[in-house]
GROMACS .gro file of C-alpha atoms in nm:
model
  136
    1MET     CA    1   0.020   0.013   0.041
    2LYS     CA    2   0.307   0.209   0.120
    3SER     CA    3   0.427   0.161  -0.259
    4PHE     CA    4   0.116   0.241  -0.427
    5ILE     CA    5   0.124   0.548  -0.232
    6SER     CA    6   0.397   0.677  -0.315
    7ILE     CA    7   0.348   0.646  -0.731
    8ILE     CA    8   0.075   0.798  -0.720
    9SER     CA    9   0.254   1.089  -0.520
   10ILE     CA   10   0.533   1.051  -0.818
   11PHE     CA   11   0.220   1.108  -1.079
   12ILE     CA   12   0.063   1.382  -0.925
   13VAL     CA   13   0.400   1.572  -0.883
   14LEU     CA   14   0.459   1.464  -1.226
   15ASN     CA   15   0.132   1.578  -1.404
   16ALA     CA   16   0.125   1.880  -1.182
   17HIS     CA   17   0.464   1.997  -1.363
   18SER     CA   18   0.329   1.891  -1.716
   19ALA     CA   19   0.056   2.118  -1.689
   20SER     CA   20   0.290   2.415  -1.553
   21LEU     CA   21   0.489   2.340  -1.892
   22ASP     CA   22   0.215   2.395  -2.082
   23ASN     CA   23   0.123   2.723  -1.896
   24PHE     CA   24   0.471   2.849  -1.871
   25ILE     CA   25   0.481   2.777  -2.341
   26SER     CA   26   0.159   2.945  -2.329
   27ALA     CA   27   0.227   3.243  -2.145
   28ILE     CA   28   0.552   3.186  -2.400
   29GLY     CA   29   0.296   3.204  -2.699
   30LYS     CA   30   0.105   3.517  -2.544
   31VAL     CA   31   0.435   3.756  -2.444
   32GLU     CA   32   0.571   3.710  -2.805
   33SER     CA   33   0.260   3.666  -3.026
   34ASN     CA   34  -0.074   3.736  -2.864
   35ASN     CA   35  -0.050   3.335  -2.929
   36ASN     CA   36  -0.152   3.387  -3.303
   37PRO     CA   37   0.117   3.046  -3.474
   38LYS     CA   38   0.167   3.295  -3.802
   39ALA     CA   39   0.265   3.551  -3.683
   40VAL     CA   40   0.626   3.703  -3.811
   41GLY     CA   41   0.771   3.945  -3.601
   42ASP     CA   42   1.167   4.181  -3.602
   43ASN     CA   43   1.147   4.243  -3.965
   44GLY     CA   44   1.063   3.904  -4.037
   45LYS     CA   45   1.335   3.758  -3.839
   46SER     CA   46   1.076   3.584  -3.592
   47LEU     CA   47   0.857   3.339  -3.696
   48GLY     CA   48   0.550   3.133  -3.543
   49ILE     CA   49   0.373   3.176  -3.180
   50TYR     CA   50   0.690   3.175  -2.962
   51GLN     CA   51   0.886   3.411  -3.259
   52ILE     CA   52   1.185   3.192  -3.317
   53GLN     CA   53   1.467   3.373  -3.491
   54LEU     CA   54   1.693   3.116  -3.756
   55ALA     CA   55   2.013   3.040  -3.592
   56TYR     CA   56   1.757   2.964  -3.252
   57PHE     CA   57   1.581   2.689  -3.550
   58LYS     CA   58   1.976   2.576  -3.680
   59ASP     CA   59   2.034   2.486  -3.310
   60VAL     CA   60   1.822   2.279  -3.230
   61LYS     CA   61   1.839   2.092  -3.529
   62ILE     CA   62   2.207   2.003  -3.526
   63TYR     CA   63   2.088   1.938  -3.107
   64ASP     CA   64   1.823   1.703  -3.228
   65LYS     CA   65   1.818   1.517  -3.599
   66ARG     CA   66   1.475   1.407  -3.584
   67ILE     CA   67   1.351   1.787  -3.649
   68LYS     CA   68   1.294   1.661  -4.000
   69PHE     CA   69   1.094   2.034  -4.092
   70ASP     CA   70   1.210   2.328  -4.237
   71TYR     CA   71   1.247   2.676  -4.069
   72GLN     CA   72   0.893   2.858  -4.273
   73SER     CA   73   0.665   2.582  -4.111
   74LEU     CA   74   0.723   2.725  -3.747
   75THR     CA   75   0.372   2.890  -3.808
   76ASN     CA   76   0.269   2.528  -3.727
   77LYS     CA   77   0.239   2.586  -3.363
   78ASN     CA   78   0.366   2.244  -3.295
   79ASN     CA   79   0.615   2.239  -3.451
   80SER     CA   80   0.730   2.618  -3.299
   81LYS     CA   81   0.709   2.388  -2.934
   82LYS     CA   82   0.860   2.155  -3.061
   83ILE     CA   83   1.152   2.375  -3.151
   84LEU     CA   84   1.118   2.603  -2.823
   85ILE     CA   85   1.145   2.260  -2.591
   86ALA     CA   86   1.439   2.132  -2.712
   87TYR     CA   87   1.600   2.416  -2.763
   88LEU     CA   88   1.551   2.459  -2.347
   89ASN     CA   89   1.642   2.116  -2.284
   90LYS     CA   90   1.897   2.161  -2.471
   91TRP     CA   91   2.075   2.478  -2.249
   92GLU     CA   92   1.874   2.430  -1.970
   93PRO     CA   93   1.759   2.101  -1.914
   94LEU     CA   94   1.840   2.092  -1.488
   95ALA     CA   95   1.541   2.429  -1.506
   96VAL     CA   96   1.343   2.198  -1.765
   97LYS     CA   97   1.326   1.970  -1.437
   98LYS     CA   98   1.335   2.188  -1.160
   99GLY     CA   99   0.991   2.373  -1.342
  100ASP     CA  100   1.245   2.740  -1.290
  101TRP     CA  101   1.046   2.907  -1.567
  102GLN     CA  102   1.239   3.251  -1.473
  103THR     CA  103   1.507   3.069  -1.662
  104LEU     CA  104   1.346   2.945  -1.921
  105ALA     CA  105   1.170   3.252  -1.998
  106LYS     CA  106   1.550   3.412  -1.992
  107ALA     CA  107   1.680   3.137  -2.193
  108HIS     CA  108   1.442   3.144  -2.413
  109ASN     CA  109   1.465   3.538  -2.474
  110GLY     CA  110   1.877   3.665  -2.430
  111GLY     CA  111   1.966   3.294  -2.558
  112ASN     CA  112   2.223   3.017  -2.471
  113ASN     CA  113   2.449   3.332  -2.275
  114TRP     CA  114   2.153   3.513  -2.103
  115ARG     CA  115   2.316   3.499  -1.776
  116ASN     CA  116   2.642   3.695  -1.950
  117LYS     CA  117   2.410   3.984  -2.056
  118THR     CA  118   2.474   4.358  -1.866
  119GLY     CA  119   2.358   4.685  -1.833
  120GLN     CA  120   2.024   4.682  -2.121
  121ALA     CA  121   2.051   4.365  -2.263
  122LYS     CA  122   2.002   4.221  -1.868
  123ALA     CA  123   1.713   4.484  -1.809
  124LYS     CA  124   1.596   4.379  -2.132
  125VAL     CA  125   1.530   3.975  -2.076
  126GLN     CA  126   1.461   4.054  -1.724
  127LYS     CA  127   1.147   4.289  -1.793
  128TYR     CA  128   1.101   3.997  -2.047
  129TRP     CA  129   1.053   3.690  -1.781
  130LEU     CA  130   0.840   3.942  -1.576
  131LYS     CA  131   0.593   3.965  -1.875
  132VAL     CA  132   0.616   3.584  -1.946
  133LYS     CA  133   0.579   3.574  -1.515
  134ASN     CA  134   0.234   3.861  -1.536
  135ASN     CA  135   0.126   3.593  -1.791
  136LEU     CA  136   0.163   3.241  -1.562
   0.00000   0.00000   0.00000
């Protein structure tokens, strides 16, 4: 009985984390494009609901060979979500595991070197996190 309760507890925790990850991803979509999967931003440099740039996309394609679609396919919400999750798993796997939404938001917005940003660039990443946080 005790091990059954432990298994149920683990399942509940995993489901809570999964739901929270979905909430986080939804918050990113809201901030980036107001949840518009067809969005094009930054003068054509960012595509899709999560406003992913070409370098971000290429980085993920090198990391995850299962990604077979092209950059233009990021106007498909599911494709964009795959790229977002793969990027975060590549650069911030511990934050993904812990559900550290602040670190993940900053990595998405500021790139894999977001921790090294200073001045206005650092402030921009922090401001972005606050927008995401307000949408969680």
